[in-house]
mmCIF file of C-alpha atoms in Angstrom:
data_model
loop_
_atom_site.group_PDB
_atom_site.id
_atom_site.type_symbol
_atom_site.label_atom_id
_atom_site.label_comp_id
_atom_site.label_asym_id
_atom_site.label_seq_id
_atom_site.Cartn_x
_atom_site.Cartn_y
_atom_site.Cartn_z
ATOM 1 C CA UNK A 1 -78.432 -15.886 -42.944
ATOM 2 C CA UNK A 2 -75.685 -14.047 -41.142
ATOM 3 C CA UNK A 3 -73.908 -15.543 -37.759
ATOM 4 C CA UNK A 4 -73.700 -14.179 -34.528
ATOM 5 C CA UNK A 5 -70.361 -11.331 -34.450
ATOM 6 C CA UNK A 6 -68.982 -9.748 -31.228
ATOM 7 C CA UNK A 7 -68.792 -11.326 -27.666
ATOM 8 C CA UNK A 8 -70.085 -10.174 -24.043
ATOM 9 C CA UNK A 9 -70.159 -11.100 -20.798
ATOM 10 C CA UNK A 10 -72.825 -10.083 -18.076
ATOM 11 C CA UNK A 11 -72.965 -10.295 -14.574
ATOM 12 C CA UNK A 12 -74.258 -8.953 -11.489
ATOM 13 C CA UNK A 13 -72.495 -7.045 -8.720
ATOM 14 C CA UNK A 14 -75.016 -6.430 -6.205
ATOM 15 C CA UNK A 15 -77.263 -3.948 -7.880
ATOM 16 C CA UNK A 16 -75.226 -3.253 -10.682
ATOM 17 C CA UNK A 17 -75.012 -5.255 -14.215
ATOM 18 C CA UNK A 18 -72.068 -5.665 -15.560
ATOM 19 C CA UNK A 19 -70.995 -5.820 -19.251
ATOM 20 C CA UNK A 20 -68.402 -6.407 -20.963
ATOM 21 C CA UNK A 21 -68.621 -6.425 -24.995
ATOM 22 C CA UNK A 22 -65.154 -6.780 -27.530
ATOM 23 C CA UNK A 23 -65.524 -7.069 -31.269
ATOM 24 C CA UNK A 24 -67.987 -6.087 -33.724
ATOM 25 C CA UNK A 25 -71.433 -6.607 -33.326
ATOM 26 C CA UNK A 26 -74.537 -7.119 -35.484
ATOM 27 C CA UNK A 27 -78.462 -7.234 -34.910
ATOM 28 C CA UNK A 28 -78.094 -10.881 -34.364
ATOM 29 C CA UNK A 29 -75.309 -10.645 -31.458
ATOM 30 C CA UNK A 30 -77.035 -7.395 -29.845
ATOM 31 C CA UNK A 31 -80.022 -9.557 -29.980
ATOM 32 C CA UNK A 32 -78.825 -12.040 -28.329
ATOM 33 C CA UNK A 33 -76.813 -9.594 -25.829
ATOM 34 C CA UNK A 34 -80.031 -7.816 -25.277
ATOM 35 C CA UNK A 35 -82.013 -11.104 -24.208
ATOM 36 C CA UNK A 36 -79.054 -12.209 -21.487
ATOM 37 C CA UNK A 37 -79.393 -8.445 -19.855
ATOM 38 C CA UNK A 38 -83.054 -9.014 -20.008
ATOM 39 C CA UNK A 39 -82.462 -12.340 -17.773
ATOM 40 C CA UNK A 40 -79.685 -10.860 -15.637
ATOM 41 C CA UNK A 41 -82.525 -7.751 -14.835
ATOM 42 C CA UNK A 42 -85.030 -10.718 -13.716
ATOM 43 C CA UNK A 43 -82.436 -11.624 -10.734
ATOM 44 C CA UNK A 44 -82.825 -7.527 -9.409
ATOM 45 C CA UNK A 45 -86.729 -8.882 -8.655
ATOM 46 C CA UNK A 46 -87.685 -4.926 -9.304
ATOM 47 C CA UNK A 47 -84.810 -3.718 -7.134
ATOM 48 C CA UNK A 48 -83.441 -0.424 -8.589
ATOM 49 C CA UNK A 49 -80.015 -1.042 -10.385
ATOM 50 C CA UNK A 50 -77.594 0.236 -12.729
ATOM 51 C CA UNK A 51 -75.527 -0.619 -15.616
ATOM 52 C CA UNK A 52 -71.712 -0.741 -15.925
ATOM 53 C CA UNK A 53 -70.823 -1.073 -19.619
ATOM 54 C CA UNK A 54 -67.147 -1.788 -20.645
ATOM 55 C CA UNK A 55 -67.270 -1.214 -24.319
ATOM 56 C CA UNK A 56 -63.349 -0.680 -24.043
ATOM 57 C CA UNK A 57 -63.017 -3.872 -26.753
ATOM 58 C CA UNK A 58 -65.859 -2.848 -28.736
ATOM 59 C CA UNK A 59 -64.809 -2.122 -32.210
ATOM 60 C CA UNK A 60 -68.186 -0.853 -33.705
ATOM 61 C CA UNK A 61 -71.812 -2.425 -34.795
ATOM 62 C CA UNK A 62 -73.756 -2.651 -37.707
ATOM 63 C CA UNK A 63 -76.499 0.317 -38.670
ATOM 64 C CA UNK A 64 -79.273 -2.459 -37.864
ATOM 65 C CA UNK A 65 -77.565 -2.284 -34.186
ATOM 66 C CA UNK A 66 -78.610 0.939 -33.716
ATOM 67 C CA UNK A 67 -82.527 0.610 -33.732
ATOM 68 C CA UNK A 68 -82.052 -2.695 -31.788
ATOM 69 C CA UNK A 69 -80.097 -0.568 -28.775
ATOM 70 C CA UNK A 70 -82.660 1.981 -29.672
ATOM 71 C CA UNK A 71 -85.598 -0.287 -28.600
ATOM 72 C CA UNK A 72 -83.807 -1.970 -25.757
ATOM 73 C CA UNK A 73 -83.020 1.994 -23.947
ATOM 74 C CA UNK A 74 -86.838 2.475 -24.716
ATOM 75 C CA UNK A 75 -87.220 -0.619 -22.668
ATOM 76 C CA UNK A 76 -84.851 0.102 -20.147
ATOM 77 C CA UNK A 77 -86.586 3.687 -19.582
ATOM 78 C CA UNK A 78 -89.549 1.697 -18.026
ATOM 79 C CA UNK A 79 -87.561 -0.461 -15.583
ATOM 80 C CA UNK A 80 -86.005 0.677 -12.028
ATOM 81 C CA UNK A 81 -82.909 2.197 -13.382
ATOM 82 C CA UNK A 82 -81.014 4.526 -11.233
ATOM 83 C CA UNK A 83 -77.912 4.976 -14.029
ATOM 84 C CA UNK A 84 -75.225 3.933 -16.671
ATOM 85 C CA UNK A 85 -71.654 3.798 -16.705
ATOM 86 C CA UNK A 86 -69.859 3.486 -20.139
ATOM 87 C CA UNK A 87 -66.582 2.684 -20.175
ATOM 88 C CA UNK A 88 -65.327 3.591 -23.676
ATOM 89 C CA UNK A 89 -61.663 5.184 -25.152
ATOM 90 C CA UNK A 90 -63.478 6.371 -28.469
ATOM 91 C CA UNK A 91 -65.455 9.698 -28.000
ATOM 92 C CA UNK A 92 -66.520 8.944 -31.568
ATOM 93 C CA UNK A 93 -68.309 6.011 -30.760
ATOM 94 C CA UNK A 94 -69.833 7.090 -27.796
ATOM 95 C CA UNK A 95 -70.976 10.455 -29.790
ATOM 96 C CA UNK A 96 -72.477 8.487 -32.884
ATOM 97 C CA UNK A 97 -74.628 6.421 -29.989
ATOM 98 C CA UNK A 98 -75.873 9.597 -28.770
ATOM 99 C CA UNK A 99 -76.772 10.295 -31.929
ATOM 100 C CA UNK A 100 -78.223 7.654 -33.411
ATOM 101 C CA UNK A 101 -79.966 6.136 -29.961
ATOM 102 C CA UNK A 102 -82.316 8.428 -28.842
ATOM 103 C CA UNK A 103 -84.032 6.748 -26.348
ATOM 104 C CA UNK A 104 -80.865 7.174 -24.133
ATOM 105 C CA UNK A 105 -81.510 11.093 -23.433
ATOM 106 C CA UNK A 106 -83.866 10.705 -20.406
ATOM 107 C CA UNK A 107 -81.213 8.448 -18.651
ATOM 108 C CA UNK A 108 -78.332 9.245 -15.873
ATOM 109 C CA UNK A 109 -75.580 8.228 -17.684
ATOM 110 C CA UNK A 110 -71.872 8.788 -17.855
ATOM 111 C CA UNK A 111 -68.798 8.016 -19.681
ATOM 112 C CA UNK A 112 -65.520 7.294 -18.480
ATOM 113 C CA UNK A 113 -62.600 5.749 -19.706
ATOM 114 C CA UNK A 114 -61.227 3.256 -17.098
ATOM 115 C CA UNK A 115 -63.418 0.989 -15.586
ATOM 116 C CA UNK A 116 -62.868 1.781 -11.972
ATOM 117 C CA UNK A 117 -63.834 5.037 -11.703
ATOM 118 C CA UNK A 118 -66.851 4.004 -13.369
ATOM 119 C CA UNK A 119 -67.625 1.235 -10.943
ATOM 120 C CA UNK A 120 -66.988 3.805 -8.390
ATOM 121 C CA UNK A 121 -69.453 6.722 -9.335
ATOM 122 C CA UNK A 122 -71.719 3.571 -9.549
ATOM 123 C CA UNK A 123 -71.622 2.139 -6.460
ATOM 124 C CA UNK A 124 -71.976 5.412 -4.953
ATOM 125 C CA UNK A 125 -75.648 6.230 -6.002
ATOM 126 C CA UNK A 126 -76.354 2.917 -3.982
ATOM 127 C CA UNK A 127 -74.942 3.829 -0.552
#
């Protein structure tokens, strides 16, 4: 039995959940990461929302991560979603998640590399 690798944090910023992740991760940690967004969504009761996600720290994941993330977006894709923010400084990883995560195409999403701007465009689509 493997442990648990990488960390996160989530909150929520009005109608925005934010997420922080650093390390490594595997399908045990993005399960586990996927269950506390699940709970933090419950708190929106329906409201449309969006998703700030500072994977600044994030050194990389596990193949198994991939279809895990996969199944979450298809998830995701049926709640009140207006968009996505990543915050990343590796075009590699962000390209590999396009990739390998298809279940992201249908959303809004955009990548930036410092977290402000991201919180920005954000909170804008809410005004």
């Amino acid at each position: 039995m493997f442990s648990s690798h990488g960390n996160f944090n989530i909150k929520t910023d009005g109608n925005i959940i934010v997420i922080c992740l650093s390390g490594s991760f595997n399908d045990k940690s993005v399960i586990e990461f996927i269950s506390e967004v699940k709970l933090a969504f419950k708190h929106l009761n329906g409201e449309q929302f969006g998703i700030l996600l500072n994977a600044i720290d994030a050194e990389g994941v596990t193949p198994e991560v991939y279809r895990e993330i996969d199944k979450y977006n298809v998830w995701l894709n049926h709640q009140n979603i207006v968009a996505k923010a990543i915050v990343s400084q590796s075009p590699t990883l962000h390209q590999t998640s396009e990739l390998l995560i298809p279940s992201r195409t249908p959303q809004n999403m955009k990548r930036f590399e410092k977290v402000e701007p991201a919180y920005n465009w954000l909170k804008g689509l809410f005004k």
